[in-house]
CSV table of N, CA and C in Angstrom, one decimal:
chain,number,residue,atom,x,y,z
A,1,MET,N,88.2,55.9,79.1
A,1,MET,CA,89.6,55.7,79.4
A,1,MET,C,90.4,56.5,78.5
A,2,GLN,N,91.3,57.3,79.0
A,2,GLN,CA,92.2,58.1,78.1
A,2,GLN,C,93.4,57.3,77.7
A,3,THR,N,93.9,57.5,76.5
A,3,THR,CA,95.1,56.9,76.1
A,3,THR,C,96.2,58.0,76.0
A,4,ALA,N,97.4,57.6,76.0
A,4,ALA,CA,98.5,58.6,76.0
A,4,ALA,C,98.4,59.5,74.7
A,5,SER,N,97.9,59.0,73.7
A,5,SER,CA,97.9,59.8,72.5
A,5,SER,C,96.9,60.9,72.6
A,6,SER,N,95.9,60.8,73.5
A,6,SER,CA,94.9,61.9,73.5
A,6,SER,C,95.2,62.9,74.7
A,7,VAL,N,96.3,62.7,75.4
A,7,VAL,CA,96.7,63.6,76.4
A,7,VAL,C,97.6,64.6,75.8
A,8,ARG,N,97.2,65.9,76.0
A,8,ARG,CA,98.1,67.0,75.4
A,8,ARG,C,99.3,67.2,76.3
A,9,PRO,N,100.5,67.4,75.7
A,9,PRO,CA,101.7,67.7,76.5
A,9,PRO,C,101.5,69.1,77.1
A,10,GLN,N,102.0,69.3,78.2
A,10,GLN,CA,102.0,70.6,78.8
A,10,GLN,C,103.2,71.4,78.5
A,11,HIS,N,103.0,72.6,77.9
A,11,HIS,CA,104.0,73.4,77.6
A,11,HIS,C,104.0,74.7,78.5
A,12,ASP,N,103.2,74.7,79.5
A,12,ASP,CA,103.2,75.8,80.4
A,12,ASP,C,104.4,75.9,81.2
A,13,LYS,N,104.8,77.2,81.3
A,13,LYS,CA,106.0,77.4,82.2
A,13,LYS,C,105.5,77.7,83.6
A,14,PRO,N,106.2,77.2,84.6
A,14,PRO,CA,105.8,77.5,86.0
A,14,PRO,C,105.9,79.0,86.2
A,15,LEU,N,105.1,79.5,87.0
A,15,LEU,CA,105.1,80.9,87.4
A,15,LEU,C,106.3,81.2,88.3
A,16,THR,N,107.0,82.2,88.1
A,16,THR,CA,108.1,82.6,89.0
A,16,THR,C,107.6,83.6,90.0
A,17,VAL,N,108.0,83.4,91.2
A,17,VAL,CA,107.6,84.4,92.3
A,17,VAL,C,108.8,84.8,93.0
A,18,THR,N,108.8,86.1,93.3
A,18,THR,CA,110.0,86.6,94.0
A,18,THR,C,109.9,86.2,95.5
A,19,VAL,N,111.0,86.4,96.2
A,19,VAL,CA,111.1,86.1,97.6
A,19,VAL,C,110.1,87.1,98.3
A,20,GLU,N,110.1,88.3,97.9
A,20,GLU,CA,109.2,89.4,98.5
A,20,GLU,C,107.8,89.0,98.4
A,21,GLU,N,107.4,88.5,97.1
A,21,GLU,CA,106.0,88.1,96.9
A,21,GLU,C,105.6,86.9,97.7
A,22,THR,N,106.6,86.0,97.9
A,22,THR,CA,106.3,84.8,98.7
A,22,THR,C,106.1,85.2,100.1
A,23,LEU,N,106.9,86.0,100.6
A,23,LEU,CA,106.7,86.5,102.0
A,23,LEU,C,105.4,87.3,102.2
A,24,GLU,N,105.1,88.1,101.3
A,24,GLU,CA,103.8,88.9,101.3
A,24,GLU,C,102.6,87.9,101.4
A,25,PHE,N,102.7,86.9,100.5
A,25,PHE,CA,101.6,85.9,100.5
A,25,PHE,C,101.5,85.1,101.7
A,26,ALA,N,102.7,84.7,102.2
A,26,ALA,CA,102.7,83.9,103.5
A,26,ALA,C,102.1,84.8,104.7
A,27,HIS,N,102.5,86.1,104.7
A,27,HIS,CA,102.0,87.0,105.7
A,27,HIS,C,100.5,87.1,105.6
A,28,ALA,N,100.0,87.3,104.4
A,28,ALA,CA,98.5,87.4,104.2
A,28,ALA,C,97.8,86.2,104.6
A,29,CYS,N,98.4,85.0,104.3
A,29,CYS,CA,97.7,83.8,104.7
A,29,CYS,C,97.8,83.5,106.2
A,30,SER,N,98.8,84.0,106.8
A,30,SER,CA,98.9,83.6,108.3
A,30,SER,C,98.2,84.6,109.2
A,31,GLY,N,97.7,85.7,108.6
A,31,GLY,CA,97.0,86.6,109.4
A,31,GLY,C,97.9,87.6,110.1
A,32,ALA,N,97.4,88.8,110.3
A,32,ALA,CA,98.2,89.9,110.8
A,32,ALA,C,98.1,90.0,112.4
A,33,GLU,N,97.4,89.1,113.0
A,33,GLU,CA,97.2,89.2,114.4
A,33,GLU,C,97.9,88.0,115.1
A,34,LEU,N,98.4,88.2,116.3
A,34,LEU,CA,99.0,87.1,117.1
A,34,LEU,C,97.9,86.2,117.6
A,35,SER,N,98.1,85.0,117.5
A,35,SER,CA,97.1,84.0,118.1
A,35,SER,C,97.3,84.0,119.7
A,36,LYS,N,96.3,83.5,120.4
A,36,LYS,CA,96.4,83.4,121.8
A,36,LYS,C,97.6,82.5,122.2
A,37,THR,N,97.8,81.5,121.5
A,37,THR,CA,98.9,80.6,121.7
A,37,THR,C,100.2,81.3,121.6
A,38,GLU,N,100.4,82.1,120.6
A,38,GLU,CA,101.6,82.9,120.4
A,38,GLU,C,101.8,83.9,121.6
A,39,GLU,N,100.7,84.6,122.0
A,39,GLU,CA,100.8,85.5,123.1
A,39,GLU,C,101.2,84.9,124.4
A,40,GLN,N,100.8,83.6,124.6
A,40,GLN,CA,101.1,82.9,125.8
A,40,GLN,C,102.5,82.5,125.9
A,41,GLN,N,103.3,82.6,124.8
A,41,GLN,CA,104.7,82.3,124.9
A,41,GLN,C,105.5,83.4,125.6
A,42,PHE,N,105.0,84.6,125.8
A,42,PHE,CA,105.7,85.7,126.4
A,42,PHE,C,105.4,85.8,127.8
A,43,VAL,N,105.9,84.8,128.6
A,43,VAL,CA,105.5,84.7,130.0
A,43,VAL,C,106.8,84.6,131.0
A,44,LEU,N,108.0,84.6,130.4
A,44,LEU,CA,109.1,84.4,131.2
A,44,LEU,C,109.7,85.7,131.9
A,45,GLY,N,109.3,86.8,131.4
A,45,GLY,CA,109.8,88.1,132.0
A,45,GLY,C,108.9,88.7,132.9
A,46,PHE,N,109.2,89.9,133.3
A,46,PHE,CA,108.3,90.6,134.2
A,46,PHE,C,107.1,91.1,133.4
A,47,ASP,N,106.0,91.4,134.1
A,47,ASP,CA,104.8,91.7,133.4
A,47,ASP,C,104.9,92.8,132.3
A,48,GLU,N,105.7,93.9,132.7
A,48,GLU,CA,105.9,95.0,131.8
A,48,GLU,C,106.7,94.6,130.6
A,49,ASP,N,107.7,93.7,130.8
A,49,ASP,CA,108.5,93.2,129.7
A,49,ASP,C,107.7,92.3,128.8
A,50,ASN,N,106.9,91.5,129.4
A,50,ASN,CA,106.0,90.6,128.6
A,50,ASN,C,105.1,91.3,127.7
A,51,LYS,N,104.4,92.4,128.3
A,51,LYS,CA,103.5,93.2,127.5
A,51,LYS,C,104.2,94.0,126.4
A,52,ALA,N,105.4,94.4,126.7
A,52,ALA,CA,106.2,95.1,125.6
A,52,ALA,C,106.6,94.1,124.5
A,53,ALA,N,106.9,92.9,124.9
A,53,ALA,CA,107.3,91.9,123.9
A,53,ALA,C,106.1,91.5,123.0
A,54,VAL,N,104.9,91.4,123.6
A,54,VAL,CA,103.7,91.1,122.9
A,54,VAL,C,103.4,92.3,121.9
A,55,ALA,N,103.6,93.5,122.4
A,55,ALA,CA,103.3,94.7,121.5
A,55,ALA,C,104.3,94.7,120.4
A,56,ALA,N,105.6,94.4,120.6
A,56,ALA,CA,106.6,94.4,119.6
A,56,ALA,C,106.2,93.3,118.5
A,57,ALA,N,105.8,92.1,119.0
A,57,ALA,CA,105.5,91.0,118.1
A,57,ALA,C,104.2,91.4,117.3
A,58,ARG,N,103.3,92.0,117.8
A,58,ARG,CA,102.1,92.5,117.1
A,58,ARG,C,102.5,93.5,116.0
A,59,ALA,N,103.4,94.4,116.4
A,59,ALA,CA,103.9,95.4,115.4
A,59,ALA,C,104.6,94.8,114.3
A,60,LEU,N,105.4,93.8,114.6
A,60,LEU,CA,106.1,93.1,113.5
A,60,LEU,C,105.1,92.3,112.6
A,61,ARG,N,104.1,91.8,113.1
A,61,ARG,CA,103.1,91.0,112.3
A,61,ARG,C,102.4,92.0,111.3
A,62,LYS,N,102.2,93.2,111.7
A,62,LYS,CA,101.4,94.2,110.9
A,62,LYS,C,102.3,94.7,109.7
A,63,THR,N,103.6,94.6,109.8
A,63,THR,CA,104.4,95.1,108.7
A,63,THR,C,104.6,94.1,107.6
């Protein structure tokens, strides 16, 4: 059993992360490809429009 006297205080500073770094990390974690579920959301337009929308969404994911 530890007592309070044997626990070292933490003097570590939290790491700071920029917004850009956060977005890059989120993008890397979420994957650069659209899931089938996401692709199935593009169904309300004409076939050509839906295909163009999926292509645009894929392009945005890769950037």
